[in-house]
Amino acid sequence: MNTREASAAFVAPLLALACGHMLSNLLRTLPAISADLLGADLGVSAEGLASLTGAYHFAFAAGQIPLGVALDRFGVRPVSLTLLATIAVGAVIAAVAGGPQGFLLAQVVLGLGSCGMLLCPMTLAARMLTAAKFGLWSGLIQAVGNLGMLLSASPLAWLVEHHGWRAGFWASAAMTVAVAGLVAWLVPRPAPSPGAKPTLAEDTSAVFRLGRSRALRGSMLLAFASFAVIIGVRGLWGGPWLMEVKQLPRIEAGNLLFIATLALIVGPALAGVLDRRVGHRRLLLAIGHGLAGLLLLAVVGGGPEGWLSRALGLPMLPPAGDAALLFAFGLSIAIQPLVFALARAAVRPEETGKALAATNFSFFFGGAVLQTASGWMGGPGPAMAFLAVAVLAGTFLFVLAERRR
């Protein structure tokens, strides 16, 4: 890492913006550890809760197109502050929601506010770094952001257990205000760009054009399943699997999710290091996602009467086995940030915001579609098996598309 990359002027704004991504991860994974209380309080089933939380991802995906245009037109600082204000409003709506309709509105507002919390630091890093160096920093940004999943494991399990699920949203609103203060203080104002700007219609058309281009086709196909499998396990089905199928109490289930989340923090940083030292981004992405799908199938196979349990001669895999498999799953799928690096390297620097937005659209549209579909599978085990098959299919299509390129 050179002197510039190690300087406070370079690192501090990226860390402040990555804290926004941390908040979005906290909010989207909060239902996993409070699904039973949420469902009972709102009067919905587990399948209904999957549909409600799926609205977050639909709103998140819908926000990607205007987000990509706004980042290239107005800059990172004003866009991130606007989004943080939206998150604060959404968290308050969730905290006071009196039924499914209010919670649905909160999920939509939170999805719109969170839609740029990853792309803001990614776009700033992409504009300050070469394509070769961007892979490392994309992994580091993702690692910092995934701390939000860490907060929503054991710490949130304790908060929910003692003060209810609404306290989680009140705490999130307070943290959002603090992060907005850091962004306003540390992130520089964008420099005005000289020359004539394209129209909004031209900018919007450019996002769709990039998303359909051969250069981004493989990235878009893999992204569709990549985030869905993480958020499906860590954001919704992981808690019910451990508490309902494995019969673990909430705090112990939170501790196991905490261990799995550690991999999602260490893994992206490791992915960035591998990218800089080893290269072969496409191969790393294919191996990581393929292995993640197989490991998730092994988790499901460790359930009562599952194929792995029968092979080991056990009624079901003990909690330590789930912890080990989920940790390995997290390390494998954490190769995901290299999808952004692949997309960044495929376009001109002035198209960075739009290309990253198009890729992120596929991440979260896939998350919305596949998480909603997982609610129709008939329970935590079938839902996670469905997500595992989806990521294996996405990996195959990615390899096929990149070979054709």
mmCIF file with all atom_site columns, C-alpha atoms in Angstrom, residues 240-363:
data_model
loop_
_atom_site.group_PDB
_atom_site.id
_atom_site.type_symbol
_atom_site.label_atom_id
_atom_site.label_alt_id
_atom_site.label_comp_id
_atom_site.label_asym_id
_atom_site.label_entity_id
_atom_site.label_seq_id
_atom_site.pdbx_PDB_ins_code
_atom_site.Cartn_x
_atom_site.Cartn_y
_atom_site.Cartn_z
_atom_site.occupancy
_atom_site.B_iso_or_equiv
_atom_site.pdbx_formal_charge
_atom_site.auth_seq_id
_atom_site.auth_comp_id
_atom_site.auth_asym_id
_atom_site.auth_atom_id
_atom_site.pdbx_PDB_model_num
ATOM 1   C CA . PRO A 1 240 ? -35.239 -19.501 12.025  1.00 0.00 ? 240 PRO A CA 1
ATOM 2   C CA . TRP A 1 241 ? -32.997 -22.409 10.947  1.00 0.00 ? 241 TRP A CA 1
ATOM 3   C CA . LEU A 1 242 ? -31.043 -22.302 14.200  1.00 0.00 ? 242 LEU A CA 1
ATOM 4   C CA . MET A 1 243 ? -33.979 -21.492 16.507  1.00 0.00 ? 243 MET A CA 1
ATOM 5   C CA . GLU A 1 244 ? -36.817 -23.508 14.951  1.00 0.00 ? 244 GLU A CA 1
ATOM 6   C CA . VAL A 1 245 ? -35.055 -26.434 13.240  1.00 0.00 ? 245 VAL A CA 1
ATOM 7   C CA . LYS A 1 246 ? -32.009 -26.774 15.528  1.00 0.00 ? 246 LYS A CA 1
ATOM 8   C CA . GLN A 1 247 ? -33.981 -25.699 18.628  1.00 0.00 ? 247 GLN A CA 1
ATOM 9   C CA . LEU A 1 248 ? -31.368 -23.216 19.889  1.00 0.00 ? 248 LEU A CA 1
ATOM 10  C CA . PRO A 1 249 ? -32.318 -20.312 22.190  1.00 0.00 ? 249 PRO A CA 1
ATOM 11  C CA . ARG A 1 250 ? -32.124 -16.811 20.702  1.00 0.00 ? 250 ARG A CA 1
ATOM 12  C CA . ILE A 1 251 ? -28.863 -15.763 22.362  1.00 0.00 ? 251 ILE A CA 1
ATOM 13  C CA . GLU A 1 252 ? -27.071 -18.987 21.343  1.00 0.00 ? 252 GLU A CA 1
ATOM 14  C CA . ALA A 1 253 ? -28.407 -18.649 17.794  1.00 0.00 ? 253 ALA A CA 1
ATOM 15  C CA . GLY A 1 254 ? -27.136 -15.061 17.781  1.00 0.00 ? 254 GLY A CA 1
ATOM 16  C CA . ASN A 1 255 ? -23.715 -16.275 18.894  1.00 0.00 ? 255 ASN A CA 1
ATOM 17  C CA . LEU A 1 256 ? -23.556 -18.754 15.996  1.00 0.00 ? 256 LEU A CA 1
ATOM 18  C CA . LEU A 1 257 ? -24.592 -16.056 13.536  1.00 0.00 ? 257 LEU A CA 1
ATOM 19  C CA . PHE A 1 258 ? -21.922 -13.851 15.111  1.00 0.00 ? 258 PHE A CA 1
ATOM 20  C CA . ILE A 1 259 ? -19.290 -16.473 14.241  1.00 0.00 ? 259 ILE A CA 1
ATOM 21  C CA . ALA A 1 260 ? -20.593 -16.767 10.685  1.00 0.00 ? 260 ALA A CA 1
ATOM 22  C CA . THR A 1 261 ? -20.559 -12.989 10.325  1.00 0.00 ? 261 THR A CA 1
ATOM 23  C CA . LEU A 1 262 ? -16.892 -12.830 11.312  1.00 0.00 ? 262 LEU A CA 1
ATOM 24  C CA . ALA A 1 263 ? -16.182 -14.622 8.043   1.00 0.00 ? 263 ALA A CA 1
ATOM 25  C CA . LEU A 1 264 ? -18.148 -11.961 6.154   1.00 0.00 ? 264 LEU A CA 1
ATOM 26  C CA . ILE A 1 265 ? -15.877 -9.327  7.710   1.00 0.00 ? 265 ILE A CA 1
ATOM 27  C CA . VAL A 1 266 ? -12.541 -11.095 7.267   1.00 0.00 ? 266 VAL A CA 1
ATOM 28  C CA . GLY A 1 267 ? -13.441 -12.584 3.887   1.00 0.00 ? 267 GLY A CA 1
ATOM 29  C CA . PRO A 1 268 ? -13.840 -9.404  1.772   1.00 0.00 ? 268 PRO A CA 1
ATOM 30  C CA . ALA A 1 269 ? -10.525 -8.014  2.993   1.00 0.00 ? 269 ALA A CA 1
ATOM 31  C CA . LEU A 1 270 ? -8.896  -11.362 2.187   1.00 0.00 ? 270 LEU A CA 1
ATOM 32  C CA . ALA A 1 271 ? -10.546 -11.270 -1.251  1.00 0.00 ? 271 ALA A CA 1
ATOM 33  C CA . GLY A 1 272 ? -9.011  -7.865  -1.901  1.00 0.00 ? 272 GLY A CA 1
ATOM 34  C CA . VAL A 1 273 ? -5.559  -9.117  -0.912  1.00 0.00 ? 273 VAL A CA 1
ATOM 35  C CA . LEU A 1 274 ? -5.930  -12.205 -3.128  1.00 0.00 ? 274 LEU A CA 1
ATOM 36  C CA . ASP A 1 275 ? -6.990  -10.010 -6.019  1.00 0.00 ? 275 ASP A CA 1
ATOM 37  C CA . ARG A 1 276 ? -3.923  -7.791  -5.702  1.00 0.00 ? 276 ARG A CA 1
ATOM 38  C CA . ARG A 1 277 ? -1.418  -10.619 -5.154  1.00 0.00 ? 277 ARG A CA 1
ATOM 39  C CA . VAL A 1 278 ? -2.874  -13.509 -7.171  1.00 0.00 ? 278 VAL A CA 1
ATOM 40  C CA . GLY A 1 279 ? -5.096  -11.938 -9.808  1.00 0.00 ? 279 GLY A CA 1
ATOM 41  C CA . HIS A 1 280 ? -7.400  -14.240 -11.831 1.00 0.00 ? 280 HIS A CA 1
ATOM 42  C CA . ARG A 1 281 ? -10.571 -12.452 -10.661 1.00 0.00 ? 281 ARG A CA 1
ATOM 43  C CA . ARG A 1 282 ? -12.919 -14.590 -12.731 1.00 0.00 ? 282 ARG A CA 1
ATOM 44  C CA . LEU A 1 283 ? -11.475 -17.842 -11.393 1.00 0.00 ? 283 LEU A CA 1
ATOM 45  C CA . LEU A 1 284 ? -11.597 -16.595 -7.779  1.00 0.00 ? 284 LEU A CA 1
ATOM 46  C CA . LEU A 1 285 ? -15.230 -15.530 -8.205  1.00 0.00 ? 285 LEU A CA 1
ATOM 47  C CA . ALA A 1 286 ? -16.263 -18.855 -9.731  1.00 0.00 ? 286 ALA A CA 1
ATOM 48  C CA . ILE A 1 287 ? -14.522 -20.958 -7.067  1.00 0.00 ? 287 ILE A CA 1
ATOM 49  C CA . GLY A 1 288 ? -15.809 -18.844 -4.167  1.00 0.00 ? 288 GLY A CA 1
ATOM 50  C CA . HIS A 1 289 ? -19.433 -18.821 -5.272  1.00 0.00 ? 289 HIS A CA 1
ATOM 51  C CA . GLY A 1 290 ? -19.480 -22.480 -6.278  1.00 0.00 ? 290 GLY A CA 1
ATOM 52  C CA . LEU A 1 291 ? -18.002 -23.544 -2.948  1.00 0.00 ? 291 LEU A CA 1
ATOM 53  C CA . ALA A 1 292 ? -20.477 -21.327 -1.059  1.00 0.00 ? 292 ALA A CA 1
ATOM 54  C CA . GLY A 1 293 ? -23.412 -23.073 -2.744  1.00 0.00 ? 293 GLY A CA 1
ATOM 55  C CA . LEU A 1 294 ? -22.069 -26.514 -1.835  1.00 0.00 ? 294 LEU A CA 1
ATOM 56  C CA . LEU A 1 295 ? -21.409 -25.511 1.790   1.00 0.00 ? 295 LEU A CA 1
ATOM 57  C CA . LEU A 1 296 ? -24.940 -24.182 2.173   1.00 0.00 ? 296 LEU A CA 1
ATOM 58  C CA . LEU A 1 297 ? -26.301 -27.482 0.869   1.00 0.00 ? 297 LEU A CA 1
ATOM 59  C CA . ALA A 1 298 ? -24.180 -29.177 3.555   1.00 0.00 ? 298 ALA A CA 1
ATOM 60  C CA . VAL A 1 299 ? -25.755 -26.938 6.246   1.00 0.00 ? 299 VAL A CA 1
ATOM 61  C CA . VAL A 1 300 ? -29.219 -28.051 5.141   1.00 0.00 ? 300 VAL A CA 1
ATOM 62  C CA . GLY A 1 301 ? -28.005 -31.667 4.952   1.00 0.00 ? 301 GLY A CA 1
ATOM 63  C CA . GLY A 1 302 ? -27.056 -31.400 8.638   1.00 0.00 ? 302 GLY A CA 1
ATOM 64  C CA . GLY A 1 303 ? -30.662 -30.920 9.699   1.00 0.00 ? 303 GLY A CA 1
ATOM 65  C CA . PRO A 1 304 ? -32.853 -33.644 11.243  1.00 0.00 ? 304 PRO A CA 1
ATOM 66  C CA . GLU A 1 305 ? -32.772 -36.690 8.944   1.00 0.00 ? 305 GLU A CA 1
ATOM 67  C CA . GLY A 1 306 ? -30.661 -34.736 6.450   1.00 0.00 ? 306 GLY A CA 1
ATOM 68  C CA . TRP A 1 307 ? -28.257 -36.483 4.103   1.00 0.00 ? 307 TRP A CA 1
ATOM 69  C CA . LEU A 1 308 ? -25.167 -35.245 5.975   1.00 0.00 ? 308 LEU A CA 1
ATOM 70  C CA . SER A 1 309 ? -26.637 -36.208 9.357   1.00 0.00 ? 309 SER A CA 1
ATOM 71  C CA . ARG A 1 310 ? -27.390 -39.720 8.091   1.00 0.00 ? 310 ARG A CA 1
ATOM 72  C CA . ALA A 1 311 ? -23.914 -40.055 6.578   1.00 0.00 ? 311 ALA A CA 1
ATOM 73  C CA . LEU A 1 312 ? -22.369 -39.160 9.954   1.00 0.00 ? 312 LEU A CA 1
ATOM 74  C CA . GLY A 1 313 ? -24.761 -41.443 11.865  1.00 0.00 ? 313 GLY A CA 1
ATOM 75  C CA . LEU A 1 314 ? -26.259 -38.527 13.836  1.00 0.00 ? 314 LEU A CA 1
ATOM 76  C CA . PRO A 1 315 ? -29.860 -37.415 14.407  1.00 0.00 ? 315 PRO A CA 1
ATOM 77  C CA . MET A 1 316 ? -28.684 -33.985 13.251  1.00 0.00 ? 316 MET A CA 1
ATOM 78  C CA . LEU A 1 317 ? -25.440 -32.033 13.015  1.00 0.00 ? 317 LEU A CA 1
ATOM 79  C CA . PRO A 1 318 ? -24.482 -30.435 16.368  1.00 0.00 ? 318 PRO A CA 1
ATOM 80  C CA . PRO A 1 319 ? -24.351 -26.613 16.644  1.00 0.00 ? 319 PRO A CA 1
ATOM 81  C CA . ALA A 1 320 ? -20.550 -26.649 16.306  1.00 0.00 ? 320 ALA A CA 1
ATOM 82  C CA . GLY A 1 321 ? -20.983 -28.217 12.863  1.00 0.00 ? 321 GLY A CA 1
ATOM 83  C CA . ASP A 1 322 ? -23.379 -25.465 11.801  1.00 0.00 ? 322 ASP A CA 1
ATOM 84  C CA . ALA A 1 323 ? -20.930 -22.854 13.060  1.00 0.00 ? 323 ALA A CA 1
ATOM 85  C CA . ALA A 1 324 ? -18.046 -24.369 11.081  1.00 0.00 ? 324 ALA A CA 1
ATOM 86  C CA . LEU A 1 325 ? -20.066 -24.739 7.868   1.00 0.00 ? 325 LEU A CA 1
ATOM 87  C CA . LEU A 1 326 ? -21.562 -21.245 8.106   1.00 0.00 ? 326 LEU A CA 1
ATOM 88  C CA . PHE A 1 327 ? -18.120 -19.754 8.783   1.00 0.00 ? 327 PHE A CA 1
ATOM 89  C CA . ALA A 1 328 ? -16.705 -21.524 5.717   1.00 0.00 ? 328 ALA A CA 1
ATOM 90  C CA . PHE A 1 329 ? -19.742 -20.415 3.699   1.00 0.00 ? 329 PHE A CA 1
ATOM 91  C CA . GLY A 1 330 ? -19.124 -16.797 4.742   1.00 0.00 ? 330 GLY A CA 1
ATOM 92  C CA . LEU A 1 331 ? -15.445 -16.957 3.771   1.00 0.00 ? 331 LEU A CA 1
ATOM 93  C CA . SER A 1 332 ? -16.311 -18.416 0.367   1.00 0.00 ? 332 SER A CA 1
ATOM 94  C CA . ILE A 1 333 ? -19.108 -16.036 -0.592  1.00 0.00 ? 333 ILE A CA 1
ATOM 95  C CA . ALA A 1 334 ? -17.060 -13.076 0.663   1.00 0.00 ? 334 ALA A CA 1
ATOM 96  C CA . ILE A 1 335 ? -15.177 -13.139 -2.652  1.00 0.00 ? 335 ILE A CA 1
ATOM 97  C CA . GLN A 1 336 ? -18.219 -11.143 -3.838  1.00 0.00 ? 336 GLN A CA 1
ATOM 98  C CA . PRO A 1 337 ? -16.605 -7.621  -3.839  1.00 0.00 ? 337 PRO A CA 1
ATOM 99  C CA . LEU A 1 338 ? -14.486 -8.672  -6.814  1.00 0.00 ? 338 LEU A CA 1
ATOM 100 C CA . VAL A 1 339 ? -17.674 -8.486  -8.903  1.00 0.00 ? 339 VAL A CA 1
ATOM 101 C CA . PHE A 1 340 ? -17.482 -4.711  -8.460  1.00 0.00 ? 340 PHE A CA 1
ATOM 102 C CA . ALA A 1 341 ? -13.794 -4.728  -9.361  1.00 0.00 ? 341 ALA A CA 1
ATOM 103 C CA . LEU A 1 342 ? -14.579 -6.721  -12.513 1.00 0.00 ? 342 LEU A CA 1
ATOM 104 C CA . ALA A 1 343 ? -17.272 -4.216  -13.489 1.00 0.00 ? 343 ALA A CA 1
ATOM 105 C CA . ARG A 1 344 ? -15.036 -1.221  -12.705 1.00 0.00 ? 344 ARG A CA 1
ATOM 106 C CA . ALA A 1 345 ? -12.292 -2.563  -14.972 1.00 0.00 ? 345 ALA A CA 1
ATOM 107 C CA . ALA A 1 346 ? -14.742 -3.106  -17.839 1.00 0.00 ? 346 ALA A CA 1
ATOM 108 C CA . VAL A 1 347 ? -15.761 0.562   -18.339 1.00 0.00 ? 347 VAL A CA 1
ATOM 109 C CA . ARG A 1 348 ? -14.247 4.022   -18.818 1.00 0.00 ? 348 ARG A CA 1
ATOM 110 C CA . PRO A 1 349 ? -13.544 6.025   -15.602 1.00 0.00 ? 349 PRO A CA 1
ATOM 111 C CA . GLU A 1 350 ? -16.313 8.543   -16.341 1.00 0.00 ? 350 GLU A CA 1
ATOM 112 C CA . GLU A 1 351 ? -18.846 5.675   -16.421 1.00 0.00 ? 351 GLU A CA 1
ATOM 113 C CA . THR A 1 352 ? -17.801 4.260   -13.044 1.00 0.00 ? 352 THR A CA 1
ATOM 114 C CA . GLY A 1 353 ? -20.871 5.368   -11.078 1.00 0.00 ? 353 GLY A CA 1
ATOM 115 C CA . LYS A 1 354 ? -23.288 4.058   -13.700 1.00 0.00 ? 354 LYS A CA 1
ATOM 116 C CA . ALA A 1 355 ? -21.478 0.709   -14.105 1.00 0.00 ? 355 ALA A CA 1
ATOM 117 C CA . LEU A 1 356 ? -21.351 0.102   -10.354 1.00 0.00 ? 356 LEU A CA 1
ATOM 118 C CA . ALA A 1 357 ? -25.015 1.098   -10.054 1.00 0.00 ? 357 ALA A CA 1
ATOM 119 C CA . ALA A 1 358 ? -26.000 -1.335  -12.818 1.00 0.00 ? 358 ALA A CA 1
ATOM 120 C CA . THR A 1 359 ? -24.088 -4.124  -11.060 1.00 0.00 ? 359 THR A CA 1
ATOM 121 C CA . ASN A 1 360 ? -25.590 -3.238  -7.690  1.00 0.00 ? 360 ASN A CA 1
ATOM 122 C CA . PHE A 1 361 ? -29.048 -3.243  -9.289  1.00 0.00 ? 361 PHE A CA 1
ATOM 123 C CA . SER A 1 362 ? -28.506 -6.886  -10.224 1.00 0.00 ? 362 SER A CA 1
ATOM 124 C CA . PHE A 1 363 ? -27.252 -7.688  -6.698  1.00 0.00 ? 363 PHE A CA 1
#
